[in-house]
GROMACS .gro file of C-alpha atoms in nm:
model
  504
    1MET     CA    1   0.798  -1.883   2.655
    2LEU     CA    2   0.899  -2.160   2.418
    3THR     CA    3   0.650  -2.379   2.233
    4LYS     CA    4   0.645  -2.754   2.232
    5ALA     CA    5   0.844  -2.921   1.954
    6ILE     CA    6   0.668  -2.944   1.617
    7PRO     CA    7   0.776  -3.216   1.372
    8THR     CA    8   0.883  -3.125   1.015
    9THR     CA    9   1.019  -3.332   0.730
   10HIS     CA   10   1.375  -3.237   0.829
   11GLY     CA   11   1.349  -3.241   1.207
   12PRO     CA   12   1.152  -3.099   1.502
   13VAL     CA   13   1.142  -2.723   1.566
   14ILE     CA   14   1.065  -2.513   1.872
   15GLY     CA   15   0.923  -2.161   1.846
   16ALA     CA   16   0.824  -1.887   2.087
   17GLU     CA   17   0.489  -1.770   2.220
   18GLN     CA   18   0.424  -1.420   2.083
   19GLY     CA   19   0.105  -1.315   2.263
   20ALA     CA   20  -0.178  -1.529   2.126
   21VAL     CA   21   0.044  -1.650   1.842
   22ARG     CA   22   0.322  -1.905   1.814
   23ALA     CA   23   0.616  -1.779   1.607
   24PHE     CA   24   0.869  -2.007   1.438
   25LYS     CA   25   1.148  -1.803   1.279
   26GLY     CA   26   1.440  -1.908   1.062
   27VAL     CA   27   1.304  -2.255   0.983
   28PRO     CA   28   1.530  -2.405   0.712
   29PHE     CA   29   1.339  -2.526   0.407
   30ALA     CA   30   1.643  -2.584   0.185
   31SER     CA   31   2.016  -2.534   0.146
   32ALA     CA   32   2.209  -2.428  -0.163
   33ARG     CA   33   2.558  -2.370  -0.287
   34ARG     CA   34   2.618  -2.067  -0.506
   35PHE     CA   35   2.461  -2.104  -0.853
   36ALA     CA   36   2.323  -2.449  -0.768
   37LYS     CA   37   1.964  -2.558  -0.719
   38ALA     CA   38   1.829  -2.581  -0.368
   39THR     CA   39   1.846  -2.918  -0.196
   40PRO     CA   40   1.698  -3.040   0.134
   41PRO     CA   41   1.882  -2.899   0.437
   42PRO     CA   42   2.082  -3.135   0.656
   43ALA     CA   43   1.834  -3.318   0.878
   44TRP     CA   44   1.842  -3.290   1.257
   45THR     CA   45   1.701  -3.505   1.535
   46GLU     CA   46   1.709  -3.287   1.845
   47PRO     CA   47   1.448  -3.006   1.857
   48ARG     CA   48   1.586  -2.702   1.678
   49ARG     CA   49   1.529  -2.363   1.840
   50CYS     CA   50   1.365  -2.137   1.578
   51THR     CA   51   1.307  -1.816   1.772
   52ASP     CA   52   1.525  -1.576   1.570
   53TYR     CA   53   1.512  -1.485   1.204
   54GLY     CA   54   1.758  -1.675   0.988
   55ALA     CA   55   2.021  -1.513   0.771
   56TYR     CA   56   1.863  -1.317   0.488
   57ALA     CA   57   1.995  -1.347   0.136
   58PRO     CA   58   2.329  -1.171   0.070
   59GLN     CA   59   2.263  -0.827  -0.080
   60PRO     CA   60   2.441  -0.496  -0.131
   61GLY     CA   61   2.439  -0.257   0.163
   62HIS     CA   62   2.421  -0.525   0.430
   63ALA     CA   63   2.717  -0.688   0.597
   64PRO     CA   64   2.692  -1.063   0.669
   65GLN     CA   65   2.490  -1.122   0.983
   66PRO     CA   66   2.658  -1.238   1.303
   67GLY     CA   67   2.667  -1.615   1.320
   68HIS     CA   68   2.636  -1.646   0.942
   69LEU     CA   69   2.963  -1.487   0.825
   70ASP     CA   70   3.086  -1.788   0.627
   71GLN     CA   71   2.760  -1.952   0.530
   72ALA     CA   72   2.521  -1.668   0.438
   73GLU     CA   73   2.459  -1.808   0.091
   74GLU     CA   74   2.401  -2.163   0.208
   75SER     CA   75   2.186  -2.073   0.509
   76CYS     CA   76   1.959  -1.799   0.375
   77LEU     CA   77   1.682  -2.034   0.258
   78SER     CA   78   1.458  -2.022   0.561
   79LEU     CA   79   1.100  -1.923   0.633
   80ASN     CA   80   0.900  -1.782   0.924
   81ILE     CA   81   0.563  -1.901   1.052
   82TRP     CA   82   0.305  -1.735   1.276
   83SER     CA   83   0.024  -1.959   1.392
   84PRO     CA   84  -0.261  -1.874   1.634
   85ALA     CA   85  -0.236  -2.071   1.954
   86GLY     CA   86  -0.529  -2.290   2.050
   87ALA     CA   87  -0.710  -2.289   1.714
   88ASP     CA   88  -0.984  -2.552   1.705
   89ARG     CA   89  -0.967  -2.607   1.327
   90THR     CA   90  -0.716  -2.598   1.045
   91LEU     CA   91  -0.662  -2.244   0.923
   92PRO     CA   92  -0.602  -2.085   0.583
   93VAL     CA   93  -0.243  -1.995   0.500
   94LEU     CA   94  -0.096  -1.668   0.372
   95PHE     CA   95   0.232  -1.739   0.189
   96PHE     CA   96   0.415  -1.409   0.130
   97VAL     CA   97   0.702  -1.337  -0.111
   98HIS     CA   98   0.883  -1.013  -0.026
   99GLY     CA   99   0.979  -0.743  -0.274
  100GLY     CA  100   1.294  -0.537  -0.317
  101ALA     CA  101   1.358  -0.499  -0.693
  102PHE     CA  102   1.488  -0.858  -0.696
  103VAL     CA  103   1.808  -0.744  -0.524
  104THR     CA  104   1.721  -0.671  -0.160
  105GLY     CA  105   1.480  -0.755   0.120
  106GLY     CA  106   1.388  -1.055   0.332
  107GLY     CA  107   1.110  -1.222   0.525
  108ALA     CA  108   1.232  -1.064   0.849
  109ASP     CA  109   1.078  -0.731   0.742
  110TYR     CA  110   0.727  -0.874   0.778
  111ASP     CA  111   0.607  -0.974   1.124
  112GLY     CA  112   0.291  -1.176   1.063
  113ALA     CA  113   0.174  -1.203   1.424
  114PHE     CA  114  -0.103  -0.942   1.395
  115LEU     CA  115  -0.249  -1.087   1.075
  116ALA     CA  116  -0.228  -1.441   1.211
  117ALA     CA  117  -0.415  -1.349   1.529
  118HIS     CA  118  -0.686  -1.150   1.352
  119GLY     CA  119  -0.747  -1.394   1.065
  120PRO     CA  120  -0.723  -1.628   1.225
  121ALA     CA  121  -0.473  -1.761   0.973
  122VAL     CA  122  -0.128  -1.910   0.949
  123VAL     CA  123   0.117  -1.658   0.800
  124VAL     CA  124   0.440  -1.760   0.626
  125THR     CA  125   0.715  -1.529   0.496
  126ILE     CA  126   1.011  -1.665   0.302
  127ASN     CA  127   1.365  -1.580   0.198
  128TYR     CA  128   1.492  -1.654  -0.150
  129ARG     CA  129   1.820  -1.580  -0.326
  130LEU     CA  130   1.852  -1.229  -0.467
  131GLY     CA  131   2.040  -1.035  -0.733
  132PRO     CA  132   2.301  -1.237  -0.924
  133LEU     CA  133   2.276  -1.528  -0.678
  134GLY     CA  134   1.907  -1.578  -0.756
  135PHE     CA  135   1.852  -1.436  -1.103
  136LEU     CA  136   2.176  -1.454  -1.302
  137GLN     CA  137   2.131  -1.702  -1.587
  138LEU     CA  138   2.457  -1.896  -1.621
  139HIS     CA  139   2.330  -2.230  -1.747
  140ARG     CA  140   2.475  -2.150  -2.092
  141HIS     CA  141   2.810  -2.058  -1.941
  142GLY     CA  142   2.928  -2.368  -1.759
  143LEU     CA  143   2.699  -2.356  -1.455
  144ARG     CA  144   2.414  -2.567  -1.585
  145GLU     CA  145   2.187  -2.536  -1.278
  146ALA     CA  146   2.199  -2.157  -1.268
  147ASN     CA  147   1.868  -2.057  -1.422
  148ASN     CA  148   1.573  -1.903  -1.235
  149LEU     CA  149   1.720  -2.012  -0.903
  150ALA     CA  150   1.506  -1.763  -0.707
  151ILE     CA  151   1.190  -1.904  -0.865
  152SER     CA  152   1.308  -2.256  -0.781
  153ASP     CA  153   1.376  -2.142  -0.423
  154ALA     CA  154   1.019  -2.013  -0.394
  155VAL     CA  155   0.876  -2.335  -0.539
  156THR     CA  156   1.082  -2.532  -0.287
  157ALA     CA  157   0.946  -2.316  -0.003
  158LEU     CA  158   0.592  -2.372  -0.132
  159ASP     CA  159   0.657  -2.747  -0.143
  160TRP     CA  160   0.779  -2.733   0.217
  161VAL     CA  161   0.467  -2.547   0.326
  162HIS     CA  162   0.240  -2.789   0.141
  163GLY     CA  163   0.408  -3.081   0.315
  164ASN     CA  164   0.449  -2.937   0.666
  165ILE     CA  165   0.204  -2.657   0.738
  166ALA     CA  166  -0.064  -2.891   0.877
  167ASN     CA  167   0.167  -2.951   1.175
  168PHE     CA  168   0.145  -2.577   1.250
  169GLY     CA  169  -0.235  -2.564   1.222
  170GLY     CA  170  -0.252  -2.463   0.855
  171ASP     CA  171  -0.460  -2.612   0.576
  172PRO     CA  172  -0.230  -2.711   0.285
  173ASP     CA  173  -0.528  -2.694   0.050
  174GLN     CA  174  -0.607  -2.332   0.140
  175VAL     CA  175  -0.279  -2.152   0.065
  176THR     CA  176  -0.286  -1.799  -0.076
  177LEU     CA  177   0.020  -1.704  -0.280
  178SER     CA  178   0.091  -1.337  -0.214
  179GLY     CA  179   0.365  -1.086  -0.280
  180GLN     CA  180   0.441  -0.719  -0.327
  181SER     CA  181   0.649  -0.543  -0.596
  182ALA     CA  182   0.920  -0.787  -0.710
  183GLY     CA  183   0.745  -1.044  -0.490
  184ALA     CA  184   0.424  -0.984  -0.686
  185SER     CA  185   0.610  -1.056  -1.011
  186MET     CA  186   0.735  -1.376  -0.850
  187VAL     CA  187   0.378  -1.469  -0.754
  188ILE     CA  188   0.244  -1.409  -1.106
  189ALA     CA  189   0.517  -1.632  -1.247
  190LEU     CA  190   0.480  -1.897  -0.974
  191ALA     CA  191   0.103  -1.915  -1.013
  192THR     CA  192   0.135  -2.031  -1.373
  193LEU     CA  193   0.397  -2.302  -1.318
  194PRO     CA  194   0.303  -2.671  -1.341
  195GLN     CA  195   0.538  -2.726  -1.043
  196ALA     CA  196   0.305  -2.515  -0.823
  197LYS     CA  197  -0.027  -2.655  -0.946
  198GLY     CA  198  -0.242  -2.787  -0.663
  199LYS     CA  199  -0.025  -2.626  -0.394
  200PHE     CA  200  -0.216  -2.298  -0.366
  201ALA     CA  201  -0.580  -2.198  -0.384
  202ARG     CA  202  -0.570  -1.822  -0.460
  203ALA     CA  203  -0.324  -1.546  -0.542
  204LEU     CA  204  -0.266  -1.183  -0.443
  205ALA     CA  205  -0.023  -0.955  -0.630
  206LEU     CA  206   0.039  -0.599  -0.505
  207SER     CA  207   0.225  -0.353  -0.729
  208ALA     CA  208   0.361  -0.600  -0.980
  209PRO     CA  209   0.580  -0.422  -1.239
  210GLY     CA  210   0.433  -0.400  -1.586
  211ARG     CA  211   0.698  -0.630  -1.728
  212ASN     CA  212   0.663  -0.939  -1.512
  213ILE     CA  213   0.922  -1.151  -1.687
  214MET     CA  214   1.257  -1.109  -1.860
  215SER     CA  215   1.345  -1.253  -2.199
  216ALA     CA  216   1.610  -1.523  -2.226
  217ASP     CA  217   1.808  -1.297  -2.460
  218HIS     CA  218   1.814  -1.015  -2.204
  219ALA     CA  219   1.921  -1.254  -1.928
  220ASP     CA  220   2.197  -1.397  -2.144
  221ASN     CA  221   2.317  -1.045  -2.228
  222VAL     CA  222   2.342  -0.962  -1.858
  223ALA     CA  223   2.539  -1.282  -1.796
  224ARG     CA  224   2.781  -1.219  -2.083
  225ARG     CA  225   2.840  -0.858  -1.980
  226LEU     CA  226   2.910  -0.962  -1.621
  227ILE     CA  227   3.150  -1.235  -1.734
  228GLU     CA  228   3.335  -0.973  -1.938
  229GLU     CA  229   3.336  -0.726  -1.649
  230LEU     CA  230   3.495  -0.985  -1.421
  231GLU     CA  231   3.737  -1.095  -1.696
  232LEU     CA  232   3.620  -1.456  -1.672
  233GLY     CA  233   3.590  -1.522  -2.043
  234ARG     CA  234   3.817  -1.825  -2.030
  235ASP     CA  235   3.635  -1.982  -1.737
  236PRO     CA  236   3.289  -1.836  -1.665
  237SER     CA  237   3.227  -2.108  -1.407
  238ALA     CA  238   3.488  -1.937  -1.187
  239MET     CA  239   3.217  -1.686  -1.097
  240ALA     CA  240   3.105  -1.939  -0.836
  241SER     CA  241   3.413  -1.847  -0.631
  242VAL     CA  242   3.424  -1.470  -0.687
  243PRO     CA  243   3.405  -1.291  -0.347
  244LEU     CA  244   3.059  -1.145  -0.292
  245PRO     CA  245   3.172  -0.779  -0.259
  246THR     CA  246   3.354  -0.812  -0.592
  247LEU     CA  247   3.051  -0.976  -0.755
  248PHE     CA  248   2.806  -0.715  -0.625
  249ALA     CA  249   3.031  -0.428  -0.735
  250ALA     CA  250   3.060  -0.573  -1.085
  251VAL     CA  251   2.682  -0.619  -1.104
  252GLU     CA  252   2.636  -0.255  -1.003
  253ARG     CA  253   2.868  -0.135  -1.280
  254VAL     CA  254   2.709  -0.354  -1.544
  255GLY     CA  255   2.359  -0.266  -1.423
  256ARG     CA  256   2.419   0.107  -1.460
  257ARG     CA  257   2.531   0.055  -1.818
  258ILE     CA  258   2.249  -0.169  -1.937
  259ALA     CA  259   1.942  -0.072  -1.730
  260ASP     CA  260   1.830   0.168  -2.001
  261GLU     CA  261   1.855  -0.111  -2.257
  262THR     CA  262   1.579  -0.314  -2.092
  263SER     CA  263   1.205  -0.267  -2.134
  264SER     CA  264   1.153  -0.254  -1.758
  265GLY     CA  265   1.455  -0.053  -1.643
  266THR     CA  266   1.566  -0.340  -1.417
  267VAL     CA  267   1.844  -0.589  -1.472
  268PHE     CA  268   1.705  -0.893  -1.288
  269GLY     CA  269   1.376  -1.076  -1.262
  270PRO     CA  270   1.211  -1.409  -1.346
  271VAL     CA  271   1.323  -1.526  -1.691
  272LEU     CA  272   1.135  -1.703  -1.968
  273ASP     CA  273   1.405  -1.968  -1.988
  274GLY     CA  274   1.200  -2.246  -2.149
  275THR     CA  275   1.255  -2.490  -1.861
  276VAL     CA  276   1.171  -2.354  -1.516
  277ILE     CA  277   0.940  -2.096  -1.677
  278ALA     CA  278   0.834  -2.242  -2.009
  279ARG     CA  279   0.546  -2.005  -2.093
  280GLU     CA  280   0.489  -1.631  -2.073
  281PRO     CA  281   0.263  -1.595  -1.764
  282ARG     CA  282   0.012  -1.372  -1.943
  283LYS     CA  283  -0.052  -1.648  -2.196
  284ALA     CA  284  -0.133  -1.884  -1.912
  285PHE     CA  285  -0.384  -1.634  -1.772
  286ALA     CA  286  -0.535  -1.582  -2.119
  287ASP     CA  287  -0.590  -1.951  -2.190
  288GLY     CA  288  -0.767  -2.010  -1.858
  289THR     CA  289  -0.489  -2.198  -1.679
  290LEU     CA  290  -0.582  -2.005  -1.362
  291ARG     CA  291  -0.957  -1.972  -1.411
  292ASP     CA  292  -1.018  -2.171  -1.091
  293ILE     CA  293  -0.779  -1.951  -0.887
  294PRO     CA  294  -0.936  -1.636  -0.736
  295LEU     CA  295  -0.703  -1.343  -0.803
  296TRP     CA  296  -0.661  -1.001  -0.637
  297LEU     CA  297  -0.445  -0.746  -0.817
  298GLY     CA  298  -0.360  -0.417  -0.648
  299SER     CA  299  -0.146  -0.106  -0.693
  300CYS     CA  300  -0.085   0.230  -0.525
  301ARG     CA  301  -0.217   0.555  -0.670
  302ASP     CA  302   0.117   0.735  -0.709
  303GLU     CA  303   0.347   0.437  -0.771
  304MET     CA  304   0.610   0.629  -0.967
  305VAL     CA  305   0.673   0.914  -0.722
  306MET     CA  306   0.926   0.711  -0.527
  307PHE     CA  307   1.121   0.630  -0.842
  308LEU     CA  308   1.105   0.986  -0.976
  309LYS     CA  309   1.245   1.118  -0.648
  310SER     CA  310   1.528   0.868  -0.623
  311THR     CA  311   1.877   1.003  -0.690
  312PRO     CA  312   1.928   0.970  -0.978
  313PRO     CA  313   1.574   0.894  -1.097
  314ALA     CA  314   1.527   0.520  -1.153
  315ALA     CA  315   1.598   0.382  -1.499
  316MET     CA  316   1.237   0.264  -1.525
  317ILE     CA  317   1.134   0.631  -1.560
  318ARG     CA  318   1.332   0.672  -1.880
  319THR     CA  319   1.247   0.330  -2.018
  320THR     CA  320   0.875   0.370  -1.951
  321GLU     CA  321   0.861   0.703  -2.136
  322ARG     CA  322   1.064   0.556  -2.420
  323ASN     CA  323   0.838   0.252  -2.443
  324VAL     CA  324   0.522   0.460  -2.453
  325ARG     CA  325   0.670   0.690  -2.718
  326THR     CA  326   0.762   0.383  -2.923
  327ALA     CA  327   0.408   0.250  -2.893
  328VAL     CA  328   0.211   0.568  -2.971
  329GLY     CA  329   0.467   0.795  -3.134
  330ASP     CA  330   0.587   1.134  -3.018
  331THR     CA  331   0.255   1.293  -3.116
  332GLY     CA  332   0.064   1.036  -2.915
  333TRP     CA  333   0.293   1.094  -2.618
  334GLU     CA  334   0.231   1.469  -2.630
  335ARG     CA  335  -0.145   1.411  -2.656
  336LEU     CA  336  -0.133   1.185  -2.351
  337LEU     CA  337   0.071   1.434  -2.151
  338SER     CA  338  -0.164   1.718  -2.247
  339CYS     CA  339  -0.464   1.509  -2.141
  340TYR     CA  340  -0.307   1.426  -1.805
  341ARG     CA  341  -0.225   1.794  -1.747
  342ALA     CA  342  -0.581   1.898  -1.828
  343THR     CA  343  -0.733   1.639  -1.594
  344ALA     CA  344  -0.479   1.648  -1.309
  345ARG     CA  345  -0.582   1.675  -0.948
  346VAL     CA  346  -0.452   1.981  -0.763
  347ASP     CA  347  -0.188   1.767  -0.590
  348GLU     CA  348  -0.106   1.546  -0.890
  349ASP     CA  349   0.205   1.545  -1.108
  350PRO     CA  350   0.069   1.472  -1.459
  351TYR     CA  351   0.398   1.320  -1.579
  352GLU     CA  352   0.412   1.086  -1.280
  353ALA     CA  353   0.046   0.989  -1.323
  354LEU     CA  354   0.102   0.904  -1.689
  355LEU     CA  355   0.403   0.687  -1.607
  356SER     CA  356   0.220   0.518  -1.318
  357ASP     CA  357  -0.066   0.428  -1.549
  358ALA     CA  358   0.169   0.303  -1.821
  359PHE     CA  359   0.399   0.093  -1.602
  360TRP     CA  360   0.177  -0.016  -1.314
  361HIS     CA  361  -0.198   0.042  -1.340
  362ARG     CA  362  -0.273  -0.043  -1.702
  363PRO     CA  363  -0.073  -0.371  -1.705
  364MET     CA  364  -0.256  -0.483  -1.391
  365ALA     CA  365  -0.590  -0.399  -1.553
  366ASP     CA  366  -0.488  -0.591  -1.865
  367LEU     CA  367  -0.405  -0.896  -1.652
  368ALA     CA  368  -0.743  -0.864  -1.479
  369ARG     CA  369  -0.912  -0.857  -1.819
  370LEU     CA  370  -0.729  -1.173  -1.925
  371GLN     CA  371  -0.832  -1.355  -1.607
  372SER     CA  372  -1.193  -1.240  -1.633
  373ALA     CA  373  -1.226  -1.318  -2.004
  374ALA     CA  374  -1.100  -1.671  -1.935
  375GLY     CA  375  -1.376  -1.722  -1.678
  376GLY     CA  376  -1.174  -1.658  -1.363
  377ALA     CA  377  -1.269  -1.451  -1.060
  378VAL     CA  378  -1.056  -1.138  -1.021
  379TRP     CA  379  -1.069  -0.822  -0.810
  380LEU     CA  380  -0.877  -0.502  -0.885
  381SER     CA  381  -0.782  -0.237  -0.629
  382ARG     CA  382  -0.591   0.090  -0.590
  383PHE     CA  383  -0.450   0.222  -0.264
  384ASP     CA  384  -0.510   0.599  -0.239
  385HIS     CA  385  -0.437   0.653   0.131
  386CYS     CA  386  -0.116   0.829   0.237
  387PRO     CA  387   0.023   0.664   0.554
  388ALA     CA  388   0.158   0.899   0.822
  389LEU     CA  389   0.502   0.744   0.784
  390GLU     CA  390   0.803   0.828   0.571
  391PRO     CA  391   0.857   0.813   0.280
  392PHE     CA  392   0.481   0.846   0.228
  393LEU     CA  393   0.443   1.166   0.431
  394SER     CA  394   0.661   1.342   0.174
  395GLN     CA  395   0.575   1.133  -0.133
  396GLY     CA  396   0.207   1.044  -0.096
  397PRO     CA  397   0.056   0.699  -0.161
  398THR     CA  398   0.354   0.583  -0.361
  399HIS     CA  399   0.502   0.236  -0.408
  400GLY     CA  400   0.469   0.033  -0.087
  401ALA     CA  401   0.201   0.243   0.086
  402ASP     CA  402  -0.041  -0.051   0.084
  403ASN     CA  403   0.229  -0.288   0.212
  404ALA     CA  404   0.303  -0.061   0.510
  405CYS     CA  405  -0.062  -0.080   0.613
  406LEU     CA  406  -0.101  -0.448   0.535
  407TRP     CA  407   0.167  -0.549   0.787
  408ALA     CA  408   0.088  -0.287   1.051
  409HIS     CA  409   0.022  -0.403   1.407
  410LEU     CA  410  -0.265  -0.164   1.472
  411PRO     CA  411  -0.229   0.100   1.611
  412ASN     CA  412   0.138   0.101   1.502
  413PHE     CA  413   0.340   0.061   1.186
  414ILE     CA  414   0.611  -0.202   1.226
  415ASP     CA  415   0.987  -0.154   1.191
  416ARG     CA  416   1.142  -0.282   0.868
  417PRO     CA  417   1.502  -0.368   0.969
  418ILE     CA  418   1.630  -0.484   0.630
  419LEU     CA  419   1.468  -0.196   0.444
  420LYS     CA  420   1.601   0.031   0.722
  421ARG     CA  421   1.267   0.199   0.787
  422LYS     CA  422   1.132   0.273   1.132
  423GLY     CA  423   0.769   0.214   1.224
  424GLY     CA  424   0.565   0.434   1.453
  425PRO     CA  425   0.218   0.528   1.575
  426MET     CA  426  -0.069   0.541   1.326
  427THR     CA  427  -0.324   0.819   1.286
  428PRO     CA  428  -0.698   0.742   1.312
  429ALA     CA  429  -0.713   0.759   0.931
  430ASP     CA  430  -0.424   0.512   0.902
  431ILE     CA  431  -0.598   0.273   1.140
  432ASP     CA  432  -0.929   0.300   0.954
  433VAL     CA  433  -0.782   0.231   0.609
  434ALA     CA  434  -0.536  -0.033   0.730
  435ALA     CA  435  -0.815  -0.219   0.912
  436GLN     CA  436  -1.026  -0.214   0.597
  437PHE     CA  437  -0.734  -0.340   0.388
  438GLN     CA  438  -0.641  -0.615   0.633
  439THR     CA  439  -1.002  -0.725   0.673
  440ASN     CA  440  -1.046  -0.761   0.298
  441LEU     CA  441  -0.720  -0.950   0.269
  442LEU     CA  442  -0.809  -1.191   0.548
  443ARG     CA  443  -1.152  -1.249   0.394
  444PHE     CA  444  -0.983  -1.326   0.064
  445VAL     CA  445  -0.740  -1.566   0.232
  446THR     CA  446  -1.029  -1.738   0.410
  447THR     CA  447  -1.305  -1.741   0.146
  448GLY     CA  448  -1.151  -1.651  -0.190
  449MET     CA  449  -1.349  -1.325  -0.195
  450PRO     CA  450  -1.219  -0.996  -0.051
  451ASP     CA  451  -1.566  -0.878   0.051
  452VAL     CA  452  -1.834  -1.129   0.147
  453ALA     CA  453  -2.105  -0.862   0.138
  454GLU     CA  454  -2.050  -0.799  -0.236
  455ALA     CA  455  -1.970  -0.433  -0.163
  456TRP     CA  456  -1.669  -0.489  -0.387
  457PRO     CA  457  -1.786  -0.653  -0.713
  458ARG     CA  458  -1.568  -0.877  -0.922
  459PHE     CA  459  -1.386  -0.724  -1.216
  460GLU     CA  460  -1.585  -0.821  -1.524
  461PRO     CA  461  -1.587  -0.709  -1.891
  462ALA     CA  462  -1.928  -0.547  -1.857
  463LYS     CA  463  -1.838  -0.371  -1.533
  464GLU     CA  464  -1.471  -0.307  -1.469
  465SER     CA  465  -1.489  -0.230  -1.097
  466LEU     CA  466  -1.192  -0.072  -0.922
  467ALA     CA  467  -1.188  -0.066  -0.541
  468ILE     CA  468  -1.031   0.246  -0.388
  469PHE     CA  469  -0.878   0.204  -0.043
  470GLY     CA  470  -0.906   0.548   0.111
  471GLN     CA  471  -1.151   0.741   0.322
  472PRO     CA  472  -1.408   0.625   0.249
  473PHE     CA  473  -1.356   0.289   0.080
  474HIS     CA  474  -1.545   0.309  -0.249
  475ILE     CA  475  -1.582   0.158  -0.594
  476VAL     CA  476  -1.527   0.342  -0.923
  477PRO     CA  477  -1.560   0.228  -1.285
  478LEU     CA  478  -1.217   0.176  -1.436
  479ASN     CA  479  -1.322   0.223  -1.798
  480GLU     CA  480  -1.443   0.583  -1.783
  481GLY     CA  481  -1.284   0.925  -1.819
  482ALA     CA  482  -1.084   1.125  -2.073
  483ARG     CA  483  -0.758   0.946  -1.997
  484VAL     CA  484  -0.908   0.602  -2.057
  485ARG     CA  485  -1.071   0.715  -2.380
  486LEU     CA  486  -0.745   0.856  -2.513
  487TRP     CA  487  -0.546   0.542  -2.428
  488ALA     CA  488  -0.815   0.342  -2.611
  489GLU     CA  489  -0.799   0.571  -2.913
  490LEU     CA  490  -0.422   0.538  -2.930
  491SER     CA  491  -0.438   0.158  -2.924
  492THR     CA  492  -0.714   0.084  -3.175
  493SER     CA  493  -0.535  -0.163  -3.405
  494PRO     CA  494  -0.420  -0.512  -3.294
  495ASN     CA  495  -0.061  -0.413  -3.370
  496ASP     CA  496  -0.093  -0.099  -3.161
  497LYS     CA  497  -0.246  -0.298  -2.877
  498ASN     CA  498   0.057  -0.530  -2.880
  499LYS     CA  499   0.289  -0.230  -2.872
  500MET     CA  500   0.094  -0.075  -2.584
  501ARG     CA  501   0.115  -0.400  -2.391
  502GLU     CA  502   0.490  -0.413  -2.450
  503ALA     CA  503   0.517  -0.052  -2.334
  504GLY     CA  504   0.410  -0.167  -1.990
   0.00000   0.00000   0.00000
């Protein structure tokens, strides 16, 4: 059944009743030409039917969607809203930025109906431009608007939500910025921007990569190499008309050659360009810019397994080892590896555990320390449960295990059409851990605290509490154990600490 028309700044929209929730899918929040900043979409006057997901951002491995063959780039900037029907008050808002290594994914992989109904809360997922269309920095090469376009897309979506979400039952002053993987990096960058100030109340980042931002020099190197690959040296601006298959193929070739040259093993990401992103996000956390924003940082226990088992292994494996060796020396590396071998669980790969700590867990803990030291409230978590769903059945609680449970419609995992993963029935253990995870998230979205009973203490210098989502849910001290002591020993001087931070 269709909903009544809801007014927005660009025109009225009609959604569909989805059980106890109203769903509005494919709502345009902006339009954009290739390598140009987003602008308001063409306005409409007649109610627009928003019952199907809009076109997701062009990306390798996916043909243009039916109905969007000629306008995929211009029409991908849409968002999806799930709002409980019949709510008697304004509700908090979960604003989610999807992951996908900055090159793939879309809001259509995350059906927010279950979370919206059980919050109750209003859930929003967004699309933003990906790969070269969203992250290629061409403002020094004749396309002056082409810098941090994906970040600008997300800011524009946040502006739209701030201005319109009250019409869907949401409270614009109670928005939680959230994201996973690449989306978590986007959230960390977004949270520190003056353009976003006052438009969100709290932030959640799940599995943010250790290096949350690219340098301007790296971004310019990628742009120059791609211009050379496409033989556009005489007219770099001609890249705006290069066919997408040709552009994606050139990016793939360039990416393979330079991924090992980066500190993160990835080619794209938010860039410290001095304009859209003027400050390194960690500096903003350190100086207390976000001290009034409650923050939840999470990761999965075996983050690196997925990347080790990819074919070939992801470049971040090689770059992470190289970065750690640079920071602590070959002797320090061997000491770390020996320590991890001596303290490994029966089912643990010591090499993977070392890399997971270096690239994922330790950088998140460092960010928590910055937030706490500046006077902000922060909670730190690790997801140790292995969902009964591939790839986790064969890889354990690796990257994305928490996200699978977060978006589950208990008692089932949901399908992820863009990621090309099927859902399926959950085990009792899956249901137990997923319910705990969702409950804490919805409490955080509603109150700014993941656990109102104080069973999960804030992360503080005197007591670095780490919440473990498993069976049972429990709290452990982060700053104990042989591994922690060795990392501390290897980073005793200020210079070493800087190197260790860069290693992540």
